[in-house]
Short mmCIF file of C-alpha atoms and ligand atoms in Angstrom, two decimals:
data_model
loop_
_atom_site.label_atom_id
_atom_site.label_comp_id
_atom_site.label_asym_id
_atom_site.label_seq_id
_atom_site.Cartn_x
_atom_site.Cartn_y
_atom_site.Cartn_z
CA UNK A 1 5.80 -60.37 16.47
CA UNK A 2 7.10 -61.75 19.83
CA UNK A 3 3.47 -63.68 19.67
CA UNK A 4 5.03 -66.25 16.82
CA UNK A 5 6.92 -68.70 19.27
CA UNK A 6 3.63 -68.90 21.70
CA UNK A 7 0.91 -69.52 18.84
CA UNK A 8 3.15 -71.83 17.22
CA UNK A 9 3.99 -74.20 20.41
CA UNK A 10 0.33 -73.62 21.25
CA UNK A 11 -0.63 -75.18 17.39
CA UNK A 12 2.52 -77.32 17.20
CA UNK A 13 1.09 -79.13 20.67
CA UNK A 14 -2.67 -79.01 19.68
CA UNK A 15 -1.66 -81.61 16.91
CA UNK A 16 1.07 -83.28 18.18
CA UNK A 17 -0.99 -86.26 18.73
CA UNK A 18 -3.96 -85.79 16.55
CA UNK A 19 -4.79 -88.72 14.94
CA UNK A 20 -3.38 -88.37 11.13
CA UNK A 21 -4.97 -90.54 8.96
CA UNK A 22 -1.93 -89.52 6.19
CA UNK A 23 0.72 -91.32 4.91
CA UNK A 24 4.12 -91.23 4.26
CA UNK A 25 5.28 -91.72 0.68
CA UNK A 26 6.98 -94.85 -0.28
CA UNK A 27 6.67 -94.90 -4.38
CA UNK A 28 10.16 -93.38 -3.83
CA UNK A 29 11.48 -96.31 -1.71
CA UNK A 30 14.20 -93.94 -0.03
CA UNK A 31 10.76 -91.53 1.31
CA UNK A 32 9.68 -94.49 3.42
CA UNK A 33 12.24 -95.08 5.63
CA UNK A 34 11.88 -91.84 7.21
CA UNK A 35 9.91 -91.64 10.81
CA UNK A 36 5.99 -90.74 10.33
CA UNK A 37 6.54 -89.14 13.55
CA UNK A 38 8.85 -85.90 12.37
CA UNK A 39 7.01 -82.36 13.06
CA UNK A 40 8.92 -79.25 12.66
CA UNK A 41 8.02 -75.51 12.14
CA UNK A 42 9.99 -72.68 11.75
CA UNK A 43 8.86 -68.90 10.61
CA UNK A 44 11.43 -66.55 9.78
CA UNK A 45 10.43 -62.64 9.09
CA UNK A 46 12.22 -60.65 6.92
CA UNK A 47 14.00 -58.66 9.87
CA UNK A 48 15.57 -62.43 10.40
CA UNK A 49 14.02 -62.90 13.21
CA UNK A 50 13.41 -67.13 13.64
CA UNK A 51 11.15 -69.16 15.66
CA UNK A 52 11.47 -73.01 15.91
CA UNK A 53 9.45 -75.61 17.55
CA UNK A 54 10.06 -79.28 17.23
CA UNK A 55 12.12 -80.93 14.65
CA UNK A 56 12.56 -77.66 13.01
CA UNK A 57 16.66 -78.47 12.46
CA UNK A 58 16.74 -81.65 11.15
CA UNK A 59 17.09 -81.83 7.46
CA UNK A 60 14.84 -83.93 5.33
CA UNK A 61 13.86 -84.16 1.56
CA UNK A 62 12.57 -81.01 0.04
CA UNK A 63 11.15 -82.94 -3.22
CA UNK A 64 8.56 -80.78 -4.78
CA UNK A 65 9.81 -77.56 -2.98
CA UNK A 66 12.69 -77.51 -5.22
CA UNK A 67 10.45 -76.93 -8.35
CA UNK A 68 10.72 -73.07 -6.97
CA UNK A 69 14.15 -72.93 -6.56
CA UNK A 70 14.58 -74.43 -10.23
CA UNK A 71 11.81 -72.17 -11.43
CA UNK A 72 13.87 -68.98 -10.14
CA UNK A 73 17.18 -70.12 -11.69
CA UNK A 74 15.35 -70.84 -14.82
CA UNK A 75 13.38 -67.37 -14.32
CA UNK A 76 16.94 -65.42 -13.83
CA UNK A 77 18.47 -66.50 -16.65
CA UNK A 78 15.70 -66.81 -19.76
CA UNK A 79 13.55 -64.13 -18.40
CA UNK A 80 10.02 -63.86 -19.89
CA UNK A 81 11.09 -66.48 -22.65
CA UNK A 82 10.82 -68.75 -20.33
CA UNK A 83 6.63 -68.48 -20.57
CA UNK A 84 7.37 -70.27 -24.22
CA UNK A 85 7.69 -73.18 -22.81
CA UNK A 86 5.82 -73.58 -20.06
CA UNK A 87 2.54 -72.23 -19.37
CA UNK A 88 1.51 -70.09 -15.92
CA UNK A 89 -2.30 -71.93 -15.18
CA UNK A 90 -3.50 -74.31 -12.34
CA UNK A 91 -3.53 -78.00 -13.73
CA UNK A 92 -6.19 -79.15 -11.47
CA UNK A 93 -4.60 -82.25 -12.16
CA UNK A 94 -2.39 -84.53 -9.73
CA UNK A 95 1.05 -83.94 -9.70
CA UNK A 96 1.93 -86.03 -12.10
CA UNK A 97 -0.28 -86.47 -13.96
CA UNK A 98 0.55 -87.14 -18.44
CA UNK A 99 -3.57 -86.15 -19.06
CA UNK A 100 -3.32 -82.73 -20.06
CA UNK A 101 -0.15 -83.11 -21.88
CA UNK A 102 -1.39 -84.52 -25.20
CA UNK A 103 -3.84 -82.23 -25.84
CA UNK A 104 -1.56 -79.27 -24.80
CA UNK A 105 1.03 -80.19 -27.42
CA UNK A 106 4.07 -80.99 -24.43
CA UNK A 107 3.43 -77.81 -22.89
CA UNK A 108 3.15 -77.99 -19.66
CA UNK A 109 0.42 -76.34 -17.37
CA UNK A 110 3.13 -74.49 -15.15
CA UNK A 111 6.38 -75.34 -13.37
CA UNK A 112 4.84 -76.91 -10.10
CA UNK A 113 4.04 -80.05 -11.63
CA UNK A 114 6.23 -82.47 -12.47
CA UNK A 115 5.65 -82.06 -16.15
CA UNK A 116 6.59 -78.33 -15.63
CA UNK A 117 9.42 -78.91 -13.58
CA UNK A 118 11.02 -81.63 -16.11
CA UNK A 119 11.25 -78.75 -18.90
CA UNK A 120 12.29 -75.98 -16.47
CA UNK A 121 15.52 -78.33 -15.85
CA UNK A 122 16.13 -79.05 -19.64
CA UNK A 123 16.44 -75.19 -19.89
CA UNK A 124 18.63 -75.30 -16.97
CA UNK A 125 20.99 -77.94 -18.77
CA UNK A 126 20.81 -76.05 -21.48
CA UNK A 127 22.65 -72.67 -19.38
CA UNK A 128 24.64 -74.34 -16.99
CA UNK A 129 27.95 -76.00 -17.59
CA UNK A 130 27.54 -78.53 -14.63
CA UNK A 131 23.97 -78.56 -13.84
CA UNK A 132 24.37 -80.28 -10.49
CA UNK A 133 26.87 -78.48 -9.12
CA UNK A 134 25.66 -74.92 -10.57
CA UNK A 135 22.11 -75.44 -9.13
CA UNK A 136 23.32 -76.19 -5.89
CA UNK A 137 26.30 -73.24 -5.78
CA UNK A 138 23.00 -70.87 -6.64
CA UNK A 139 21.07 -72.60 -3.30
CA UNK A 140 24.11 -71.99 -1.40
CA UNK A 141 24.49 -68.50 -2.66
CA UNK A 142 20.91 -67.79 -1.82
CA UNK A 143 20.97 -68.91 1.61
CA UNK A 144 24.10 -68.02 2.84
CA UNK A 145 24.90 -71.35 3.60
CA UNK A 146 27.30 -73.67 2.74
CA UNK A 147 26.06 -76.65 4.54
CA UNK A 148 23.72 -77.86 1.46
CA UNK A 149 23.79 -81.36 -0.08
CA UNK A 150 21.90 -83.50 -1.96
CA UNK A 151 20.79 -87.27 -0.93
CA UNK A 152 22.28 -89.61 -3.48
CA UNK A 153 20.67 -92.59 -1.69
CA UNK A 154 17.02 -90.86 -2.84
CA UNK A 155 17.85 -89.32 -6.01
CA UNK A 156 18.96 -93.57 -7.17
CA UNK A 157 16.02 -94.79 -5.08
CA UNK A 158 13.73 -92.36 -7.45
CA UNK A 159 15.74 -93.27 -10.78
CA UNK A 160 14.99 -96.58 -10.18
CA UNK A 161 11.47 -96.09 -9.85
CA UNK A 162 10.87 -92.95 -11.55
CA UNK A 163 8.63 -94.89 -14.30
CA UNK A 164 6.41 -92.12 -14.88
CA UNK A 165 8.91 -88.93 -14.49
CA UNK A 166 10.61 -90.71 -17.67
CA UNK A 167 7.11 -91.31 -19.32
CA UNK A 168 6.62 -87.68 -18.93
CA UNK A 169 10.10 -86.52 -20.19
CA UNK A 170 9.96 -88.85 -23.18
CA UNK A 171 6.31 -87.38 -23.69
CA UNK A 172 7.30 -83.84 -23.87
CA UNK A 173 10.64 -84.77 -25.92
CA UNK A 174 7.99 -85.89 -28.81
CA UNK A 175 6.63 -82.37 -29.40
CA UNK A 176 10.26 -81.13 -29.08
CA UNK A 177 10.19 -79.05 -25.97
CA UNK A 178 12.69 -81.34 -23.97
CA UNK A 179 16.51 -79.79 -25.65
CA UNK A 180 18.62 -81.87 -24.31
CA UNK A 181 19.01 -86.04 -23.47
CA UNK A 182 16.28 -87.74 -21.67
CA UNK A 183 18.24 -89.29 -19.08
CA UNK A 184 20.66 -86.03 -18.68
CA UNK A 185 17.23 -83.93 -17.98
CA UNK A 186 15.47 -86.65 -15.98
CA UNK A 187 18.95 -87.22 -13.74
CA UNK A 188 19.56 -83.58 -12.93
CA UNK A 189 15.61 -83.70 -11.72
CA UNK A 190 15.74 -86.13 -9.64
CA UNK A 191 18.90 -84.40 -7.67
CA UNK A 192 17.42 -81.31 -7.46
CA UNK A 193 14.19 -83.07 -5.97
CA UNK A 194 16.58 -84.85 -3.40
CA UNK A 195 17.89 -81.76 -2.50
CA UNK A 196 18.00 -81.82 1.88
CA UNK A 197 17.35 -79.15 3.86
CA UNK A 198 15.58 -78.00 7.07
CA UNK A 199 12.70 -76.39 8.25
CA UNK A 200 15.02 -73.47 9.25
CA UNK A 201 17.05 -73.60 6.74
CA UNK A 202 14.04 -73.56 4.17
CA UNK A 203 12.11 -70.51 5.25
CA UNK A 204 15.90 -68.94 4.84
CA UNK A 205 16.32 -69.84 1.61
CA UNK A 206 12.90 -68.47 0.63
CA UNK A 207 13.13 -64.78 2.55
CA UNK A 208 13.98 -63.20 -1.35
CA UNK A 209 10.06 -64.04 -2.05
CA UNK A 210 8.69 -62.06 0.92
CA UNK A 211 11.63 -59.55 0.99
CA UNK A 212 12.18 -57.31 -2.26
CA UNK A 213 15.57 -56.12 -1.07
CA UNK A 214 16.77 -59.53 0.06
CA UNK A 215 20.34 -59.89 -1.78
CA UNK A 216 22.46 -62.99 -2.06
CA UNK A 217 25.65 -63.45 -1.23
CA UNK A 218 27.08 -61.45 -4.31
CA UNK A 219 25.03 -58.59 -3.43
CA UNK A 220 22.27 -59.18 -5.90
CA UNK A 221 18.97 -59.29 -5.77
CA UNK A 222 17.70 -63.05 -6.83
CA UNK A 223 14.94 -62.07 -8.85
CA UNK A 224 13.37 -58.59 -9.44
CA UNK A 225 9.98 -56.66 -7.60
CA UNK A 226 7.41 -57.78 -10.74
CA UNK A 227 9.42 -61.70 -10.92
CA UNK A 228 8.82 -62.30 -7.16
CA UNK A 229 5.29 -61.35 -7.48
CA UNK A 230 5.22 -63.43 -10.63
CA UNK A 231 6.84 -66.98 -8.74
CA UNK A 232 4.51 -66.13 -5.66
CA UNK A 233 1.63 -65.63 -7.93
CA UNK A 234 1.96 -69.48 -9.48
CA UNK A 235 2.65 -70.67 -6.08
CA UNK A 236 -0.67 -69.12 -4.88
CA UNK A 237 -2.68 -70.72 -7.99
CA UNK A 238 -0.35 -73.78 -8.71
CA UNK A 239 1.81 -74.81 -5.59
CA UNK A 240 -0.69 -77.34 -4.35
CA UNK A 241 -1.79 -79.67 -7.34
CA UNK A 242 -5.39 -80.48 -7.32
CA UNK A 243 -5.50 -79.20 -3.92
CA UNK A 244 -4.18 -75.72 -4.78
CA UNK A 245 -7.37 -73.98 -4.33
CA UNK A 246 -8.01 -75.90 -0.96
CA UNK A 247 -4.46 -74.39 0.01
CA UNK A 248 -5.50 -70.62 -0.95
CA UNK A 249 -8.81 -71.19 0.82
CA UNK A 250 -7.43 -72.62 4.17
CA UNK A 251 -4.35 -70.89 4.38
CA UNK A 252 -4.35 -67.77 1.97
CA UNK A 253 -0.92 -67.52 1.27
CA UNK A 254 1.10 -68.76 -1.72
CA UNK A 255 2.90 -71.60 -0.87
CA UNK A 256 4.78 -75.08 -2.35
CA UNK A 257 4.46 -78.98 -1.04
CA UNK A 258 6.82 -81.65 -1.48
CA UNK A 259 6.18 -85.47 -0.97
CA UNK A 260 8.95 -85.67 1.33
CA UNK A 261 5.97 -83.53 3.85
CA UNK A 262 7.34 -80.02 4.10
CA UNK A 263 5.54 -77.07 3.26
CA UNK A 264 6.68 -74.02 2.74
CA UNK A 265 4.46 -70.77 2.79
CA UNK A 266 5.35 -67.26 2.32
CA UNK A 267 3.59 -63.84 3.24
CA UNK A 268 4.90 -60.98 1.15
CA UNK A 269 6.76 -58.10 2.77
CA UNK A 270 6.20 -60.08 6.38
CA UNK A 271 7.80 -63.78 6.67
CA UNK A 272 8.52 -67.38 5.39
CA UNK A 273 6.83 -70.08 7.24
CA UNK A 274 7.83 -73.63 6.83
CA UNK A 275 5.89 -77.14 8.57
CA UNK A 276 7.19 -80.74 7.78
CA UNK A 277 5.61 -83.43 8.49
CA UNK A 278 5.88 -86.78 6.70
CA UNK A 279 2.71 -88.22 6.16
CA UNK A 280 0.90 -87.06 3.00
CA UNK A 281 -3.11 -86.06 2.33
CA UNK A 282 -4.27 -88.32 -0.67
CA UNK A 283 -3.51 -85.06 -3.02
CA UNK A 284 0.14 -85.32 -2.09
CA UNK A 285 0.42 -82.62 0.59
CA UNK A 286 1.60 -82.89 4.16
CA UNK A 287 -2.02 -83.85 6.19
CA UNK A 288 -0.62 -82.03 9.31
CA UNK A 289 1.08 -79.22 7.39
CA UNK A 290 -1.81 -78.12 6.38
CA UNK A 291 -3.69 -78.11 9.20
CA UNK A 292 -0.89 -76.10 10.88
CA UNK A 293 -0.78 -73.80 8.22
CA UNK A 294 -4.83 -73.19 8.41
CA UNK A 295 -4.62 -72.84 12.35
CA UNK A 296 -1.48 -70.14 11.92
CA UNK A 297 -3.24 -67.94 9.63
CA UNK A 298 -6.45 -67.98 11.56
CA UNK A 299 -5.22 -67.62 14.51
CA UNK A 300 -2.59 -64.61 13.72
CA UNK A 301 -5.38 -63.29 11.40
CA UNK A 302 -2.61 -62.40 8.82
CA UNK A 303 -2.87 -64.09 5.38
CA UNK A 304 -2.70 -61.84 1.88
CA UNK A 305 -6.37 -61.51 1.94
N1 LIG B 401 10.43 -86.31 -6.93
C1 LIG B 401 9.00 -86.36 -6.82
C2 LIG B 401 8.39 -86.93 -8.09
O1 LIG B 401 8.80 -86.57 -9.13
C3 LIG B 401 8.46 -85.01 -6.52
C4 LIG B 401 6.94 -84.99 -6.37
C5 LIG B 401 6.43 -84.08 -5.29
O2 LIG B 401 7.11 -83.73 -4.33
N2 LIG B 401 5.16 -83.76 -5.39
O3 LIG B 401 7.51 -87.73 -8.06
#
């Protein structure tokens, strides 16, 4: 245990200064005005104990991460309805991608993709009587801290460019599993995606996936034994895009990616493990994330496998 802050100094400064040949998203125009040169890592077990090395506290966009934190909401509060409207397999397709969509009759392939995420937030809208606010009370609640906020400047840099995000949501709206208004659904999405938080903060937030008797701040658990297994499972098959089975491979661990560069990995009944760095793979996925995440669970020897 006491090992964690040695092996990961020892990784963080084996790729410091590695050449990375990624690069940091800028289709959201907000994304690209943050330094390339951000590295953080933090892994927090589920005794609470918390190691940190570089910019592990500085808070940064979560994008894509928050697809599991919208997913759990969604999860507490339709239960195994929610599986009606949007399906549990890998998409092998980028995130987001419109492909598989047509044939599938607007159901998406699970709630990792951007598809999947879209219709997990119309069921949100759908429960909550201010969406924004709601979601982020339940983050708050979930973390034990109050110090959460979302970036308006990226959230209105992503509306403005968020062609395909509307394609999709008008898409899905046609086969009548979008509820509620386009831009109400597509609005709330692109908060929770510019949702901020840190590397520290994250793996907190995530401890009720590797801890089944993790309660929030009302005393509950967030989701139950068999759901947590469920959310870990898609993460494991689903969290990565097209590169999801590269992720299990390298890492074995389930784990999410957001184009902002953080990753965020968990190991069942042991810790939460969480890398950002900005520049992206050509799948979408932090280049040097990765890499840390591959060196951590070979090096520890501790993945689910
Ligand atoms: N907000 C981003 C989008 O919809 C999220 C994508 C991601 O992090 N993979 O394009």
């Amino acid at each position: 245990m006491e090992n964690y802050q040695k092996i990961i100094e020892d990784i963080y400064l084996n790729l410091k200064n590695v050449n990375d040949p990624g690069k940091v998203a800028n289709y959201i125009p907000e994304l690209g005005t943050v330094s390339a040169d951000n590295f953080g890592i933090n892994i927090t077990d589920i005794h609470r104990k918390s190691f940190s090395i570089g910019d592990a506290d500085k808070k940064f966009s979560i994008q894509s991460i928050s697809k599991i934190l919208t997913l759990t909401l969604a999860y507490q509060l339709e239960g195994e309805e929610l599986w009606k409207r949007v399906d549990v397999e890998p998409s092998g397709n980028p995130f987001n991608s419109l492909l598989q969509l047509e044939a599938d009759f607007g159901k998406p392939r699970n709630p990792f993709i951007n598809a999947g995420a879209i219709v997990i937030c119309d069921v949100l809208i759908s429960h909550l009587k201010n969406p924004k606010e709601d979601f982020l009370n339940f983050c708050k609640d979930i973390c034990h801290n109050n110090n959460l906020a979302y970036s308006d400047k990226v959230a209105q840099s992503e509306k403005e460019t968020g062609f395909r995000n509307t394609a999709l949501c008008n898409f899905i709206k046609s086969f009548g599993n979008i509820k509620n208004k386009v831009e109400d659904v597509l609005d709330f999405y692109f908060y929770t995606c510019a949702l901020e938080l840190s590397c520290a903060e994250l793996s907190q937030i995530f401890l009720f996936l590797a801890d089944d008797h993790f309660l929030c701040q009302k005393g509950k658990t967030v989701l139950t034994e068999s759901q947590a297994k469920r959310v870990n499972a898609i993460m494991l098959t689903c969290g990565f895009y097209d590169e999801s089975g590269e992720f299990a491979f390298r890492v074995g661990l389930p784990g999410k990616s957001g184009v902002g560069g953080g990753i965020v990995a968990i190991h069942p009944d042991n810790y939460v493990i969480t890398v950002w760095s900005p520049k992206l793979n050509p799948k979408g996925n932090s280049y040097k994330g990765m890499h840390f995440l591959e060196q951590f669970t070979t090096q520890t020897g501790i993945s689910i496998f």
